[in-house]
Short mmCIF file of C-alpha atoms in Angstrom, two decimals:
data_model
loop_
_atom_site.label_atom_id
_atom_site.label_comp_id
_atom_site.label_asym_id
_atom_site.label_seq_id
_atom_site.Cartn_x
_atom_site.Cartn_y
_atom_site.Cartn_z
CA MET G 11 167.03 193.14 6.90
CA ASP G 12 167.80 189.29 5.79
CA HIS G 13 171.54 189.44 4.46
CA PRO G 14 170.70 189.21 0.70
CA SER G 15 168.28 191.92 1.12
CA MET G 16 171.58 193.55 2.97
CA HIS G 17 174.31 192.75 0.19
CA THR G 18 171.59 194.11 -2.25
CA LEU G 19 171.03 197.41 -0.33
CA SER G 20 174.42 197.80 0.54
CA SER G 21 175.34 197.68 -3.09
CA CYS G 22 173.62 200.57 -3.72
CA CYS G 23 173.18 203.08 -0.42
CA LYS G 24 175.43 203.42 2.89
CA ILE G 25 173.67 202.57 6.42
CA SER G 26 174.68 206.30 6.78
CA GLY G 27 172.34 207.27 4.21
CA ILE G 28 169.43 204.74 5.54
CA LEU G 29 169.70 205.89 9.03
CA ALA G 30 169.47 209.65 7.04
CA GLU G 31 166.11 209.17 6.39
CA GLY G 32 164.69 208.67 9.48
CA ILE G 33 165.77 204.96 10.27
CA SER G 34 166.41 204.62 14.02
CA ILE G 35 168.09 200.88 13.68
CA VAL G 36 169.21 198.42 10.80
CA GLU G 37 169.40 194.85 12.34
CA ASP G 38 169.79 191.56 11.17
CA ILE G 39 166.94 189.58 11.17
CA ASN G 40 168.26 186.11 12.02
CA LYS G 41 169.64 187.84 15.49
CA GLN G 42 167.59 188.35 18.31
CA GLN G 43 165.69 192.36 18.03
CA ASP G 44 164.86 194.52 20.92
CA HIS G 45 161.81 195.61 19.43
CA ILE G 46 161.17 199.36 20.68
CA PRO G 47 157.45 199.86 21.38
CA SER G 48 157.15 203.75 19.49
CA LEU G 49 158.12 202.92 16.61
CA GLU G 50 156.89 200.79 13.32
CA GLU G 51 159.17 198.27 12.26
CA ILE G 52 160.15 198.08 8.34
CA TYR G 53 161.10 194.42 7.26
CA LEU G 54 163.07 194.56 3.69
CA LEU G 55 163.92 190.49 2.88
CA SER G 56 164.86 188.18 0.58
CA PRO G 57 160.80 185.85 0.12
CA THR G 58 162.46 182.08 1.09
CA GLU G 59 161.82 180.28 3.56
CA LYS G 60 164.66 180.81 6.02
CA SER G 61 164.03 184.46 6.20
CA VAL G 62 160.16 184.73 6.64
CA GLN G 63 160.36 182.10 9.52
CA ALA G 64 163.18 184.19 10.79
CA LEU G 65 160.25 187.70 10.73
CA ILE G 66 157.27 185.13 12.25
CA VAL G 67 160.35 183.84 15.39
CA ASP G 68 160.56 187.54 15.37
CA PHE G 69 157.42 188.14 16.35
CA HIS G 70 156.73 184.57 18.14
CA GLY G 71 156.33 185.68 21.99
CA THR G 72 156.26 189.23 21.33
CA PRO G 73 153.23 191.02 23.12
CA THR G 74 150.81 192.87 20.19
CA PHE G 75 150.88 195.91 22.17
CA THR G 76 154.57 196.77 21.85
CA TYR G 77 154.27 196.29 17.96
CA LYS G 78 153.21 199.62 16.37
CA ALA G 79 153.02 198.25 13.16
CA ALA G 80 154.99 196.18 10.89
CA HIS G 81 156.19 197.34 7.34
CA ILE G 82 157.00 194.26 5.37
CA PHE G 83 158.80 194.39 1.61
CA PHE G 84 159.68 191.50 -0.55
CA THR G 85 162.98 192.22 -2.75
CA ASP G 86 160.88 189.55 -5.58
CA THR G 87 157.88 187.64 -5.83
CA CYS G 88 156.96 185.71 -2.67
CA PRO G 89 155.65 181.91 -3.12
CA LYS G 90 151.99 181.54 -2.30
CA LEU G 91 153.35 179.01 0.53
CA LEU G 92 155.31 181.55 2.73
CA PHE G 93 152.51 183.78 1.65
CA SER G 94 149.99 181.48 3.52
CA ASP G 95 152.62 180.83 6.31
CA LEU G 96 152.73 184.59 6.78
CA ASP G 97 148.54 184.99 7.32
CA ARG G 98 148.06 182.16 9.60
CA SER G 99 151.15 183.45 11.66
CA HIS G 100 150.38 186.30 14.67
CA LEU G 101 152.12 188.42 12.97
CA ALA G 102 149.18 189.36 10.15
CA LYS G 103 147.53 191.38 12.81
CA VAL G 104 149.86 193.67 12.50
CA VAL G 105 150.73 194.25 9.62
CA LYS G 106 150.66 197.62 8.00
CA ARG G 107 152.19 197.07 4.53
CA LEU G 108 153.36 193.58 2.48
CA LYS G 109 154.37 194.71 -1.28
CA GLU G 110 156.96 193.23 -3.78
CA ILE G 111 159.32 195.57 -4.47
CA HIS G 112 161.56 193.58 -7.21
CA PHE G 113 164.74 194.46 -6.06
CA ALA G 114 166.50 191.24 -6.17
CA PHE G 115 169.70 192.66 -8.18
CA LEU G 116 173.39 194.23 -7.28
CA PRO G 117 172.98 197.54 -9.11
CA TYR G 118 176.89 197.30 -9.67
CA GLU G 119 177.80 200.28 -11.93
CA ALA G 120 174.62 199.40 -13.97
CA GLN G 121 175.41 195.72 -14.63
CA ILE G 122 173.90 192.98 -12.47
CA SER G 123 175.65 189.64 -11.53
CA GLU G 124 174.58 186.20 -9.72
CA ALA G 125 171.34 184.44 -10.15
CA LEU G 126 171.80 185.56 -13.60
CA ASP G 127 167.88 184.38 -14.88
CA GLN G 128 166.34 186.05 -11.72
CA GLN G 129 167.76 189.10 -11.73
CA ILE G 130 167.17 189.78 -14.97
CA ALA G 131 163.58 189.01 -14.63
CA THR G 132 163.11 191.52 -11.60
CA LEU G 133 165.48 194.53 -13.04
CA CYS G 134 163.02 194.44 -16.14
CA ALA G 135 160.40 194.83 -13.61
CA ALA G 136 161.80 197.51 -11.89
CA LEU G 137 162.51 199.51 -15.04
CA GLN G 138 159.46 198.41 -16.71
CA GLU G 139 161.08 196.95 -19.78
CA TYR G 140 159.94 194.17 -21.75
CA LEU G 141 163.06 192.18 -23.10
CA ALA G 142 162.56 189.99 -26.45
CA ILE G 143 166.14 187.49 -25.86
CA CYS G 144 168.15 186.33 -28.33
CA TYR G 145 171.06 184.29 -27.79
CA HIS G 146 173.85 181.22 -29.66
CA LYS G 147 172.64 178.27 -27.96
CA ASP G 148 174.74 175.66 -28.47
CA PRO G 149 172.17 171.73 -28.98
CA GLU G 150 174.51 170.80 -25.60
CA ASP G 151 173.81 173.10 -23.32
CA THR G 152 170.82 172.66 -21.61
CA ALA G 153 171.33 175.45 -19.08
CA HIS G 154 172.02 178.86 -20.98
CA PRO G 155 170.77 181.40 -19.26
CA GLY G 156 168.59 183.12 -21.81
CA GLN G 157 166.56 179.52 -22.30
CA ALA G 158 165.91 179.57 -18.70
CA PHE G 159 164.71 183.41 -18.69
CA LYS G 160 162.86 183.01 -22.06
CA ALA G 161 160.35 181.14 -20.15
CA ASP G 162 159.46 184.30 -18.22
CA THR G 163 159.77 187.12 -20.89
CA PRO G 164 155.46 186.47 -21.31
CA SER G 165 155.07 187.89 -18.23
CA LEU G 166 157.23 191.28 -18.40
CA SER G 167 155.72 191.69 -21.77
CA LYS G 168 151.98 192.56 -20.80
CA GLY G 169 150.80 196.23 -22.43
CA SER G 170 150.41 196.99 -25.85
CA GLU G 171 151.61 200.23 -25.91
CA LYS G 172 155.37 198.81 -25.12
CA THR G 173 157.65 197.94 -27.07
CA TYR G 174 160.00 195.06 -26.81
CA SER G 175 163.86 195.93 -26.15
CA GLN G 176 166.51 193.31 -27.24
CA LEU G 177 168.69 191.69 -25.03
CA LEU G 178 171.66 189.91 -26.65
CA ILE G 179 173.23 186.80 -24.83
CA VAL G 180 176.57 185.73 -26.40
CA ASP G 181 179.59 184.41 -25.97
CA ARG G 182 182.99 185.69 -27.08
CA ALA G 183 183.98 182.59 -28.86
CA ALA G 184 181.07 183.32 -30.95
CA ASP G 185 181.60 187.14 -31.32
CA PRO G 186 185.48 188.00 -32.50
CA VAL G 187 184.79 191.16 -32.48
CA SER G 188 184.51 192.82 -28.89
CA PRO G 189 187.70 191.45 -28.03
CA LEU G 190 189.44 193.72 -30.48
CA LEU G 191 186.96 196.67 -29.34
CA HIS G 192 188.19 195.71 -25.54
CA GLU G 193 187.76 199.56 -23.87
CA LEU G 194 191.08 200.83 -22.28
CA THR G 195 189.91 201.84 -19.32
CA PHE G 196 191.43 201.34 -16.02
CA GLN G 197 188.78 198.74 -14.32
CA ALA G 198 188.67 196.91 -17.37
CA MET G 199 191.99 196.14 -18.02
CA ALA G 200 192.39 195.95 -14.29
CA TYR G 201 190.12 193.05 -14.48
CA ASP G 202 191.08 191.67 -17.54
CA LEU G 203 195.07 190.99 -16.44
CA LEU G 204 194.45 190.61 -12.90
CA ASP G 205 193.36 187.85 -10.69
CA PHE G 206 190.33 189.84 -8.80
CA GLU G 207 187.36 187.48 -6.36
CA GLN G 208 184.20 189.44 -5.35
CA ASP G 209 185.56 192.71 -6.45
CA THR G 210 189.04 191.68 -4.01
CA TYR G 211 192.96 191.95 -5.54
CA ARG G 212 195.19 190.93 -3.65
CA TYR G 213 198.89 190.60 -3.54
CA GLU G 214 202.37 190.40 -1.34
CA THR G 215 203.98 193.36 -0.23
CA THR G 216 207.81 193.05 -0.77
CA GLY G 217 210.96 195.21 1.41
CA LEU G 218 213.14 194.44 4.27
CA SER G 219 210.66 192.85 6.78
CA GLU G 220 209.33 189.73 6.00
CA ALA G 221 206.83 189.36 3.18
CA ARG G 222 202.63 189.78 3.30
CA GLU G 223 199.91 188.99 1.90
CA LYS G 224 197.64 192.28 1.37
CA ALA G 225 194.13 192.97 0.56
CA MET G 226 192.46 195.20 -1.58
CA LEU G 227 188.98 195.58 -1.37
CA LEU G 228 187.87 198.01 -5.01
CA ASN G 229 184.52 198.84 -4.36
CA GLU G 230 182.15 201.82 -4.72
CA ASP G 231 183.07 202.77 -0.15
CA TYR G 232 187.01 203.73 -2.56
CA ASP G 233 187.21 206.64 -3.32
CA LEU G 234 189.55 206.51 -5.36
CA TRP G 235 189.16 203.71 -7.14
CA VAL G 236 185.91 205.59 -8.33
CA GLU G 237 187.55 207.83 -9.58
CA LEU G 238 189.99 206.59 -11.62
CA ARG G 239 188.31 203.24 -12.96
CA HIS G 240 186.71 204.70 -15.99
CA MET G 241 189.37 206.60 -17.58
CA HIS G 242 191.71 205.67 -20.02
CA ILE G 243 194.77 203.66 -18.71
CA ALA G 244 197.62 206.12 -20.16
CA ASP G 245 194.92 208.91 -17.90
CA VAL G 246 195.12 206.42 -15.17
CA SER G 247 198.73 206.43 -14.96
CA LYS G 248 199.82 210.04 -15.65
CA LYS G 249 197.46 210.99 -12.14
CA VAL G 250 198.52 208.02 -10.39
CA THR G 251 202.35 209.44 -11.06
CA GLU G 252 201.16 212.44 -10.54
CA LEU G 253 199.29 211.73 -6.88
CA LEU G 254 202.36 209.65 -6.01
CA LYS G 255 204.61 212.47 -6.50
CA MET G 256 202.59 214.88 -4.58
CA PHE G 257 202.20 212.46 -1.30
CA CYS G 258 205.55 210.83 -1.31
CA GLU G 259 207.07 215.04 -1.11
CA SER G 260 204.51 215.02 2.40
CA LYS G 261 205.71 213.45 5.55
CA SER G 262 202.68 212.69 7.07
CA LEU G 263 200.80 209.38 6.86
CA THR G 264 197.21 209.54 5.30
CA THR G 265 194.64 206.43 4.02
CA ASP G 266 194.88 208.61 0.54
CA LYS G 267 198.83 208.32 0.36
CA ALA G 268 198.40 204.14 1.11
CA ASN G 269 195.62 204.27 -1.28
CA ILE G 270 198.05 205.83 -3.99
CA LYS G 271 200.77 203.27 -3.08
CA ASP G 272 197.99 200.50 -3.65
CA LEU G 273 196.55 201.81 -7.00
CA SER G 274 200.09 202.17 -8.40
CA HIS G 275 200.98 198.89 -7.64
CA ILE G 276 197.96 197.41 -9.80
CA LEU G 277 199.50 199.62 -12.69
CA LYS G 278 202.57 198.34 -12.09
CA LYS G 279 201.33 194.57 -11.95
CA MET G 280 199.20 195.31 -15.26
CA LEU G 281 202.45 196.40 -16.59
CA GLN G 282 204.37 193.37 -16.18
#
């Protein structure tokens, strides 16, 4: 895999889950690989020049007989020029499958982010949804997400039996109701009231020793965060207090105890 596809795959499953499906090893396409003659190789790549060239270089100089077969999956539409480069390379001799699977989006809690236009398009293709885009456009705004995406809509709306779904893109400045209806869940309030950067919350610890910065990565691998994030803030406060009391009474130092203290700090900071 390359870095974008690894990022995408990591957002919805763990490496252990991939290995459990019979995959022997997961490697970075940009690093030198040791090919195993008895195994077929699967490439999950973004269709960029860098990744395609890395794929060709990965095969270059490797005897064909040591390469049982190659299965190539692109996370988005592969440009014709890059496809031609693959077709002209020696790799074409052992390719058993080459497919575009439209997976260039990050499934963060059924939401998407980054490179918004293209990722909405690939998400729609994956779900077989056909969107009608509606948005309020500022006359001076030449880079509104809806504007760039509208050009892609006809190619996603083929088929007479499929009705249009409606995607509304609005700014809070033009939508005074949504802020008043803001949900009081732990995650929603934490992201509104505290400073997060790429799902990471940083703060300075205090105590008898010197202050030091601590970072918490609140993602799908943080089991306690996943359990509490969609609960009402009052229920979270009660739950954290109970857990903190239970763990404080225990003399053993565990990861769960440290996690509870971290979430307790977030709650206190939000109240401030």
